[in-house]
Tab-separated table of C-alpha atoms and ligand atoms in Angstrom:
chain	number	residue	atom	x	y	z
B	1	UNK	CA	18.733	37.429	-0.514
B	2	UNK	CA	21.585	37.373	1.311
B	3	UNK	CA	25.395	36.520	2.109
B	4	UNK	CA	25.056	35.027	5.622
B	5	UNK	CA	25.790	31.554	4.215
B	6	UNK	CA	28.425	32.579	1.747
B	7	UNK	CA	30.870	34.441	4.307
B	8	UNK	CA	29.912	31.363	6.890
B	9	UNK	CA	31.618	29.081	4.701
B	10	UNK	CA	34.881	31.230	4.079
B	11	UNK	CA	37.819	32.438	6.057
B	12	UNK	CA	38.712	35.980	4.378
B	13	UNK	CA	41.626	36.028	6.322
B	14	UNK	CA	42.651	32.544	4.562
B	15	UNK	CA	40.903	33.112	1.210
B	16	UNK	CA	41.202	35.835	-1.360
B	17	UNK	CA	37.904	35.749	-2.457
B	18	UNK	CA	36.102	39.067	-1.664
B	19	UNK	CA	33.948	39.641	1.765
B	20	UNK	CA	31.137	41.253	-0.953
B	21	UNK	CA	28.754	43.608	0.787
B	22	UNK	CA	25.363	42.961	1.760
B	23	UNK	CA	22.627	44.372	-1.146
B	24	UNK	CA	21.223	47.233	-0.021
B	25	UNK	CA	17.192	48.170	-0.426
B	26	UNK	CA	18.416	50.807	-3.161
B	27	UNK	CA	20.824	48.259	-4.777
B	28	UNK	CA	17.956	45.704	-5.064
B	29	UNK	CA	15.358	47.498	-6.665
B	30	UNK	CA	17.679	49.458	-9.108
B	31	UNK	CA	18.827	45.750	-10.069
B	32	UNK	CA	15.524	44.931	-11.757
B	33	UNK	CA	15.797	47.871	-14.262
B	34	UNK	CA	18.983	47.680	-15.267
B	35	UNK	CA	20.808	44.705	-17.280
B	36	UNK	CA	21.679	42.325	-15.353
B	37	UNK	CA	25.463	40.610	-15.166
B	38	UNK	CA	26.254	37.019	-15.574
B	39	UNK	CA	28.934	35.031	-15.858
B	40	UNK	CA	30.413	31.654	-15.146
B	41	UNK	CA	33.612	30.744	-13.284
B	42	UNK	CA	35.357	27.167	-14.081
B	43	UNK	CA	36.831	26.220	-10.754
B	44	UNK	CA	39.020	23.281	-10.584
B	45	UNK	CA	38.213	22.126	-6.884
B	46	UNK	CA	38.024	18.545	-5.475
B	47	UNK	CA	36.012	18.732	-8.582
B	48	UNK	CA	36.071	20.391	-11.828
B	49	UNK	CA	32.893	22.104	-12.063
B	50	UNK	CA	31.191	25.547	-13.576
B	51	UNK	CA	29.309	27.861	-10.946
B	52	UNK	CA	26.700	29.400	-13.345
B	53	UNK	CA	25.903	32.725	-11.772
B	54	UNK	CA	22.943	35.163	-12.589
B	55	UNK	CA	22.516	38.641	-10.788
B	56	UNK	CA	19.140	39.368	-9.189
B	57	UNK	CA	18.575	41.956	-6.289
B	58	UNK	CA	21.476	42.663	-5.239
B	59	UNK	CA	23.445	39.272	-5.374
B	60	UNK	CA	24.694	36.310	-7.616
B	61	UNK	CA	22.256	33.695	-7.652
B	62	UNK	CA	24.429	30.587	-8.149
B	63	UNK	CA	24.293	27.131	-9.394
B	64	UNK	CA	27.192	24.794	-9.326
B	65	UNK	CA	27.462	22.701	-12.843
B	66	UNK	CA	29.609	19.551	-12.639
B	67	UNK	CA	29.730	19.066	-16.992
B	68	UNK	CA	29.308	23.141	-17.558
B	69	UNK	CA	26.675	24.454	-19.566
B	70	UNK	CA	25.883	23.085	-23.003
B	71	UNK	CA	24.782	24.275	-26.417
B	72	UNK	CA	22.744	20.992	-27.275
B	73	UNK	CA	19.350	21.875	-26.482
B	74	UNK	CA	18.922	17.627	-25.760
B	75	UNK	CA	21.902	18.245	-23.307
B	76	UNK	CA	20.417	18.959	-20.310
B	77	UNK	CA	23.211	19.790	-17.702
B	78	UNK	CA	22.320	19.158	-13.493
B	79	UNK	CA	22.654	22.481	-11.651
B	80	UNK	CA	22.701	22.547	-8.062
B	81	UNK	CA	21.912	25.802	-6.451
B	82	UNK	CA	24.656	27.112	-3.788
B	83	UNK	CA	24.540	29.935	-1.582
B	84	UNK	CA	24.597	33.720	-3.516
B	85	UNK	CA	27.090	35.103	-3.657
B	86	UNK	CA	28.499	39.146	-3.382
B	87	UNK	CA	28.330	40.934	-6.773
B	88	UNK	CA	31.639	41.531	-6.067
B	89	UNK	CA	32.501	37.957	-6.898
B	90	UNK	CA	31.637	38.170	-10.736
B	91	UNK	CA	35.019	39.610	-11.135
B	92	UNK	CA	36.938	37.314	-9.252
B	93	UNK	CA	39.623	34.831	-10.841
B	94	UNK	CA	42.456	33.512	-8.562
B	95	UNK	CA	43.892	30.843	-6.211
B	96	UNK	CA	41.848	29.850	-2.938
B	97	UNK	CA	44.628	28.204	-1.079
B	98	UNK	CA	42.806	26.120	1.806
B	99	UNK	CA	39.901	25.886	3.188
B	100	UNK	CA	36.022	26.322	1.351
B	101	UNK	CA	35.902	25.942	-2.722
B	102	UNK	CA	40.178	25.401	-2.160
B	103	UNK	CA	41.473	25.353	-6.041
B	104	UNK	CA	41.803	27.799	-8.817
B	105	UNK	CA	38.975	30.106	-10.150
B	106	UNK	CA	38.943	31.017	-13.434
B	107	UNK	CA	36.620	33.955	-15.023
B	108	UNK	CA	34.964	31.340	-17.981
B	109	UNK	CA	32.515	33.583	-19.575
B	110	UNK	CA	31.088	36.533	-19.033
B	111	UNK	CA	28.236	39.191	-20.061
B	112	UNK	CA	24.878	40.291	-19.750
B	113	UNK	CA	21.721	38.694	-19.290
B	114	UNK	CA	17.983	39.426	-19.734
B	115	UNK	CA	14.748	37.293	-17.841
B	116	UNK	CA	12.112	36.090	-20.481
B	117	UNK	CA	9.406	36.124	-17.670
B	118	UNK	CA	8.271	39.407	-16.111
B	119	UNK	CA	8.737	38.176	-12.151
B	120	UNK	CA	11.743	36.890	-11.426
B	121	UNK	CA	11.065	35.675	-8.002
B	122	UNK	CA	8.061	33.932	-8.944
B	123	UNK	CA	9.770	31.699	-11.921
B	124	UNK	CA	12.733	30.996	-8.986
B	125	UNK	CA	9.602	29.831	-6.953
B	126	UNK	CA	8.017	28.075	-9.379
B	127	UNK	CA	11.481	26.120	-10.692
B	128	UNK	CA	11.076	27.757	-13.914
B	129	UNK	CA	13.616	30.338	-15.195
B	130	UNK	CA	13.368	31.310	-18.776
B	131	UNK	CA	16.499	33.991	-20.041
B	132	UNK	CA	18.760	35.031	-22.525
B	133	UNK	CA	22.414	35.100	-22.798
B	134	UNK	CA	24.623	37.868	-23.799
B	135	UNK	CA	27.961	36.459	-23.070
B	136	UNK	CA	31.166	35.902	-25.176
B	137	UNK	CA	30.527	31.947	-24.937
B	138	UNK	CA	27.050	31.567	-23.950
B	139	UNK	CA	24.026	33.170	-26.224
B	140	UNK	CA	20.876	33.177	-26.740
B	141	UNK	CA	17.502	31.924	-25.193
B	142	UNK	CA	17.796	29.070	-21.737
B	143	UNK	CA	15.906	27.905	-18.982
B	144	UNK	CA	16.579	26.298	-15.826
B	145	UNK	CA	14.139	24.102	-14.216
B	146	UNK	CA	14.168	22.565	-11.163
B	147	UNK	CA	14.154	18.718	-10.873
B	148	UNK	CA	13.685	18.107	-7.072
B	149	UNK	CA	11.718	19.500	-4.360
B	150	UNK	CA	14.164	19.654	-2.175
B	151	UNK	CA	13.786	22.772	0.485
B	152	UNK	CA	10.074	23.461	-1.155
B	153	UNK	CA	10.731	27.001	-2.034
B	154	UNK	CA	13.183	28.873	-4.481
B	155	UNK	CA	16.039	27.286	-2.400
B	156	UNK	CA	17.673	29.900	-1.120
B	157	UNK	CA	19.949	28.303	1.411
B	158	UNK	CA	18.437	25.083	0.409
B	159	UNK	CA	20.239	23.759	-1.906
B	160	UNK	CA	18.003	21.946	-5.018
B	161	UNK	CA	18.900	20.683	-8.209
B	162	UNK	CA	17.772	22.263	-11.344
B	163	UNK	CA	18.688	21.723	-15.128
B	164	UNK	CA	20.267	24.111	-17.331
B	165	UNK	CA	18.974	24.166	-20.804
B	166	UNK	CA	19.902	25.907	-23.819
B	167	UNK	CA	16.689	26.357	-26.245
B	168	UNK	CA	16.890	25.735	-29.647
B	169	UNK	CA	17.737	29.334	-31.715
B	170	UNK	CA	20.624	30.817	-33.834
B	171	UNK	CA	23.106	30.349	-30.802
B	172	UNK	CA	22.203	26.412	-30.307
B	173	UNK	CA	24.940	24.386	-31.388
B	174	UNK	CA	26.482	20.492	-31.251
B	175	UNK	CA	30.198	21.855	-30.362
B	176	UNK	CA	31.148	21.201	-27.155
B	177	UNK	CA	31.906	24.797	-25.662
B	178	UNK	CA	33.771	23.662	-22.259
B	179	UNK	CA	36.181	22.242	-24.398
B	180	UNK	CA	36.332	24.050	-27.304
B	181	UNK	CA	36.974	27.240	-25.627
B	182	UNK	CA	38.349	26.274	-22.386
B	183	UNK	CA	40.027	29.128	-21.255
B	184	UNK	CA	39.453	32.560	-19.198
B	185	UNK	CA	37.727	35.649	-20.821
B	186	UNK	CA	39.659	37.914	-18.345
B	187	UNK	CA	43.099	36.869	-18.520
B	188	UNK	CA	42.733	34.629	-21.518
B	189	UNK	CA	44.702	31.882	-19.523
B	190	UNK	CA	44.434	28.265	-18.321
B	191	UNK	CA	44.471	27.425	-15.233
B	192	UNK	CA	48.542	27.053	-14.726
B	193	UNK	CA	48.570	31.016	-15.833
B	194	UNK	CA	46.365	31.917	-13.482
B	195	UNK	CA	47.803	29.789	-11.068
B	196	UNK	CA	50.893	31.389	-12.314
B	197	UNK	CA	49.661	34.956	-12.078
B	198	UNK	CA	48.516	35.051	-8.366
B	199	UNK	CA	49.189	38.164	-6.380
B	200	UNK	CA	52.294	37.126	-4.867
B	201	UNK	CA	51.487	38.406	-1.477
B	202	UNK	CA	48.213	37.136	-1.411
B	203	UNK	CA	49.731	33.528	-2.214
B	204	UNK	CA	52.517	33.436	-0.031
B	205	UNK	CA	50.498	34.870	2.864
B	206	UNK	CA	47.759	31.903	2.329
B	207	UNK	CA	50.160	29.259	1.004
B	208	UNK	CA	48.435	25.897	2.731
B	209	UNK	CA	51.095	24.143	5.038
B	210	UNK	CA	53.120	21.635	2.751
B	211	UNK	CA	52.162	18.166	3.658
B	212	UNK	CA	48.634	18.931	5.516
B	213	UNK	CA	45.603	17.795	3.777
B	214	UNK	CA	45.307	20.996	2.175
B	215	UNK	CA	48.921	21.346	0.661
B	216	UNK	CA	48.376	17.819	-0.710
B	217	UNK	CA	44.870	18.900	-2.346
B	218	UNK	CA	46.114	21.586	-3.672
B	219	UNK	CA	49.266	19.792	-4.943
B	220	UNK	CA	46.981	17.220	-6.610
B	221	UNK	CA	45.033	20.275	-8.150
B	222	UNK	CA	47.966	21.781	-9.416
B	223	UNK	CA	49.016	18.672	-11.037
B	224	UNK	CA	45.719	18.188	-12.950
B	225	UNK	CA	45.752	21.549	-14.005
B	226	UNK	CA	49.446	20.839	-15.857
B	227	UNK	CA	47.085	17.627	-17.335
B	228	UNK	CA	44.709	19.696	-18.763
B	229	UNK	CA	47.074	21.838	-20.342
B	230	UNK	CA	49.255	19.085	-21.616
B	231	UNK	CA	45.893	17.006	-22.887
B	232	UNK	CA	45.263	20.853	-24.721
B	233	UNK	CA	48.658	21.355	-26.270
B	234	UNK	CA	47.225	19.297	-29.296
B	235	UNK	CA	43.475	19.494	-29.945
B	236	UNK	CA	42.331	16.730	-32.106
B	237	UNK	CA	41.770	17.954	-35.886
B	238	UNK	CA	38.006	16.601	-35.441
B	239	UNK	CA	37.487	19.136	-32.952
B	240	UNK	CA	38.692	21.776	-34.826
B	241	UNK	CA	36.500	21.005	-37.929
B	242	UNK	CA	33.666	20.679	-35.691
B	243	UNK	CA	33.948	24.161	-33.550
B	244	UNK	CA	34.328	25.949	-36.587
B	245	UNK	CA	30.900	27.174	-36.627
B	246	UNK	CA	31.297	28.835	-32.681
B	247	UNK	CA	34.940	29.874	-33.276
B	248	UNK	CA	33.529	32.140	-35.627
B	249	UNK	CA	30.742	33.441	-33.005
B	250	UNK	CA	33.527	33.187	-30.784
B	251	UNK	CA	35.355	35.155	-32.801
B	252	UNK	CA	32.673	37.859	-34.059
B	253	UNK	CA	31.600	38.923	-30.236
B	254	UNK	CA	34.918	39.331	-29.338
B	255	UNK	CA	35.933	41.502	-31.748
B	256	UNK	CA	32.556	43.676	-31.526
B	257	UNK	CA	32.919	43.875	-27.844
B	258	UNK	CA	36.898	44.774	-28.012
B	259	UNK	CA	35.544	47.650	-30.782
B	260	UNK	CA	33.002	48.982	-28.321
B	261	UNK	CA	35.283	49.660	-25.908
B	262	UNK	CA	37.931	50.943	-27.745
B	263	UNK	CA	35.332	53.817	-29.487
B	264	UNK	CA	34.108	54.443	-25.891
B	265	UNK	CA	37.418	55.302	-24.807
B	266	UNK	CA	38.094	57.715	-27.750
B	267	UNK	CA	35.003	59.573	-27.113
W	1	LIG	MN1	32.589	26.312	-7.088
């Protein structure tokens, strides 16, 4: 496990995405008795896509999911497995002006979750991940399996596809999650607020020349993201009838979470 690949790709003087530290030995083996973070950032690049990341010794074990994850167990969504990324990173939601992943990051879900196999490393190795869920969005029991050989081994660095697949269990569900609950669990925005919301100094300091290929990207990226909000302004009645049953698990875990923090800060 490491980062080598991930700060390759980036410029930090260019990107505000953070540097992330390499995992130490003591970091890694206090990560397999603790619980472990997850989450999942929707980053409208080139491509709108969901990077799906799970910590495991020290890192973010990611996979980059063009549809995002679904709650139809006969859904089975591709995963392709990037480079890990710092720990640090689970917390990030912001503009990357130019250069690698260019577009806005937003925080999509996040939470906790929990291997359903006693060795880790050997289910990675073996292309079968079994796991639970403990997010605001995503519950329950999942498994991602690998599809192609591709690199032979857990593909660290490598970069094989995998599927992502929810299992059948209270937390299963036909509602389409990505677009029933489209927007960020840190800020609660879309991505024009966080667009919206950048650091200032950050953005200005980074802001891609206008007219280069990057300014244009980004102008493009910007434009879709004021499409997506317009195409959410008015959510078609059939959807609404149909999330009911998650809005109300939607609803439930945040409320619970919201009430554990709140009686951890009066004690
Ligand atoms: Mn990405």
């Amino acid at each position: 496990m490491t980062l080598k690949k991930y700060r390759e790709k980036r410029d930090f003087k260019q990107s505000p995405e953070p540097a992330g530290s390499e995992p130490l030995r003591a970091r890694r083996a206090a990560a397999e008795t603790r619980s472990r973070f997850f989450c999942v950032q929707k980053h409208l690049a080139s491509h709108l896509h969901y990077d799906f990341r799970l910590e495991h010794a020290g890192v973010l074990l990611s996979w980059a999911v063009p549809k995002g994850p679904s709650l139809d167990p006969r859904t089975k969504r591709l995963a392709m497995q990037v480079e890990d990324h710092p720990i640090e990173y689970g917390a990030f939601e912001g503009v990357i002006p130019s250069g690698y992943g260019a577009g806005i990051v937003m925080l999509w879900d996040q939470g906790t979750w929990t291997p359903q196999v006693n060795d880790v490393d050997a289910a990675l190795k073996k292309g079968d991940l079994k796991f639970t869920l403990d997010g605001y969005k995503l519950k329950g029991s999942w498994a991602l399996v690998r599809t192609s050989g591709r690199g032979g081994r857990a593909g660290y660095g490598t970069k094989p596809s995998w599927l992502l697949i929810k299992h059948r269990d209270d937390w299963s569900d036909d509602v389409d999650i990505a677009e029933f609950a489209p927007r960020s669990v840190k800020s609660d925005g879309d991505f024009e607020d966080i667009l919206a919301a950048g650091n200032p100094d950050v953005w200005e300091s980074h802001r891609p020349a206008k007219g280069g290929g990057a300014g244009q990207m980004l102008a493009r990226i910007i434009e879709r993201a004021a499409a997506m909000k317009a195409a959410q302004t008015v959510p078609p009645a059939a959807r609404r009838v149909a999330a009911t049953k998650t809005a109300r698990r939607v609803a439930a875990t945040k409320t619970t979470k919201r009430t554990k923090k709140n009686t951890k800060k009066k004690s």
